[in-house]
Amino acid sequence: MAKKSAQVQSVRDAFRVLPESFDLAGLDPAAAPVGPKSKAEAAADMVEVGAQLDDLQEALYAEGTGGGRRSVLLVLQGMDTSGKGGTIRHVAGLVNPQGLHIASFKKPTAAERRHDFLWRIRRQVPAPGMIGVFDRSHYEEVLIARVDGLVPAAEWRRRYELINEFESELVGSGVTVVKCFLHISPERQKERLVARLEDPAKRWKYNPHDIEVRAKFSQYRSAYQDALVKCATPVAPWFAIPSDRKWYRNWAVARVLLETLQEVAPVYPEPSYDPLVELARLREADPLR
Amino acid sequence: MAKKSAQVQSVRDAFRVLPESFDLAGLDPAAAPVGPKSKAEAAADMVEVGAQLDDLQEALYAEGTGGGRRSVLLVLQGMDTSGKGGTIRHVAGLVNPQGLHIASFKKPTAAERRHDFLWRIRRQVPAPGMIGVFDRSHYEEVLIARVDGLVPAAEWRRRYELINEFESELVGSGVTVVKCFLHISPERQKERLVARLEDPAKRWKYNPHDIEVRAKFSQYRSAYQDALVKCATPVAPWFAIPSDRKWYRNWAVARVLLETLQEVAPVYPEPSYDPLVELARLREADPLR
């Protein structure tokens, strides 16, 4: 895998949010700065990515069973229809589900709201050996909370720093944090909302409130701009993924996750027993031979 | 799908544990009473099974978001190396991981042991809309607990009835329970233990204690015989899956799960809104059009 790292590294760099220059409004949601030029090319690469992800996930899981403390957390954020669910299906779906911990953060319940805003998030941090996936996250607390004025401005303004401290603490405890913003255009969102309404098997994904949220597309863009810039830290980077084309989005997130795992470089634990002794026990002293 | 139910039904029936006649010692772990005759045939059918499972799982999940109360629980039991983990990877891996709730039951912790033996199990019952998978389960309480004499005989003997009551309660609350025993021969188990020891990437799966457990293969067989016969109820059936060949085991569990979901026949919820009104709102009054 080492020989591929130069090529692979460039995928993450192509999408990395650089706080000093990042401009969400100027970012093309249909861009393809790197990687496959067609759905077929992407599909072919996904086979390779899937095999590598699967291997690395198994090693991470094994490392965890051997006392390793490391895990990976993939945070997914994006407007309605940007494809958080589809990304989970097609990217997280590439690895053994036993090594996944998926958490969806809906509107906080009354019980959750009585706690600090990070309380319910902390409870879902992936255990050692696991790949955690957050479908929405603590970032909602500087997105909808800001756009809908759910808390005073002084409160959400304070949260960027609290989030950075929280993520830094996670990283310190062995969690590799990788955050992907799925960037979709308002035009593509409209197409997808229409598609949801036209297909009886997709209507459950639609909520009339989606139109109210959509009306605030530009306010959300501002809120995302700030969240990404203020919380794209060296230890917990943000990646802005062009998501108007589903196949490109899936490919990009998969490659970003793969690179992350390659950097983590999980290792199979050394056995706490002597394999040769055990082979001899099994072969020569096996009670059932 | 209805047109396939006759063929499909026969898969479950081929593996169903019939309490009056079931004899585990006489069951061939390499049998193939139904279905594919080769790995290639199985792989071809798995593509079809996967597509259908994926569709049904999505409908179940959608039903749950619409207020439906139903879920499915797949219980996996079997001796070491029988392939509980592999089945999760290859069967549960066929559906969207977001709709899965996988729980592995290891040796109970001291805290868990202070509770009733079903306490930790209840906490992992799949929520509405989910497919739950148990990697080991409450059945350990009549298997290892019996074989190793962890509790008095009077205690484990009482548990069959408690388990049946528990499962009947689950079924009453909307959980469809499907239990698969992965049946492996001692010879194949030995091969797989040797393979784990010989491959550095598989050594983490091996524990020297596995040989002690293996020495009790026939006691476990008796314990399984009783557990399967006493707890194969009409509402929560057991299926004995020949598991000496991994591809056959995966195919069989996948087909059993598929049939179960076909019987559940989840339905997409009726929208709580008028799709035509929403389409008009989106097309004509869309603030972002």
CSV table of N, CA, C and O in Angstrom, one decimal, chain B residues 3 11 50 66 92 108 119 125 131 204 278 285-286:
chain,number,residue,atom,x,y,z
B,3,LYS,N,-44.4,-14.6,-6.2
B,3,LYS,CA,-44.3,-15.8,-7.1
B,3,LYS,C,-43.2,-16.7,-6.7
B,3,LYS,O,-43.2,-17.8,-7.0
B,11,VAL,N,-36.6,-23.3,1.5
B,11,VAL,CA,-35.3,-23.1,2.0
B,11,VAL,C,-35.4,-23.1,3.6
B,11,VAL,O,-34.7,-23.9,4.2
B,50,GLY,N,-29.1,-10.6,-2.2
B,50,GLY,CA,-28.7,-9.3,-1.7
B,50,GLY,C,-29.6,-8.2,-2.1
B,50,GLY,O,-30.0,-7.3,-1.3
B,66,GLY,N,-42.0,5.6,9.9
B,66,GLY,CA,-43.4,6.0,9.8
B,66,GLY,C,-44.2,5.6,11.0
B,66,GLY,O,-45.5,5.7,10.9
B,92,ALA,N,-25.2,-10.0,6.8
B,92,ALA,CA,-25.6,-8.7,7.2
B,92,ALA,C,-25.0,-7.6,6.3
B,92,ALA,O,-25.6,-6.6,6.1
B,108,PRO,N,-20.2,-12.4,30.3
B,108,PRO,CA,-20.8,-11.3,31.0
B,108,PRO,C,-19.8,-10.6,32.0
B,108,PRO,O,-19.0,-11.3,32.6
B,119,TRP,N,-31.2,-9.4,31.2
B,119,TRP,CA,-31.1,-7.9,31.3
B,119,TRP,C,-30.2,-7.3,30.1
B,119,TRP,O,-30.7,-6.4,29.4
B,125,VAL,N,-32.2,-5.4,22.1
B,125,VAL,CA,-33.3,-5.8,21.1
B,125,VAL,C,-33.4,-4.7,20.1
B,125,VAL,O,-33.4,-3.5,20.4
B,131,ILE,N,-32.9,-4.3,11.6
B,131,ILE,CA,-32.5,-5.7,11.7
B,131,ILE,C,-31.4,-5.9,12.7
B,131,ILE,O,-30.4,-5.3,12.6
B,204,TRP,N,-5.3,-13.2,16.0
B,204,TRP,CA,-6.0,-12.4,17.0
B,204,TRP,C,-7.4,-13.1,17.2
B,204,TRP,O,-8.0,-12.9,18.3
B,278,GLU,N,-47.1,19.0,-2.2
B,278,GLU,CA,-45.7,19.3,-1.9
B,278,GLU,C,-45.0,19.6,-3.2
B,278,GLU,O,-44.1,20.4,-3.3
B,285,ALA,N,-43.8,27.5,-5.7
B,285,ALA,CA,-43.6,28.5,-4.6
B,285,ALA,C,-42.2,28.3,-4.0
B,285,ALA,O,-41.9,28.9,-3.0
B,286,ASP,N,-41.3,27.6,-4.7
B,286,ASP,CA,-40.0,27.3,-4.2
B,286,ASP,C,-39.2,28.7,-4.0
B,286,ASP,O,-39.0,29.3,-5.0
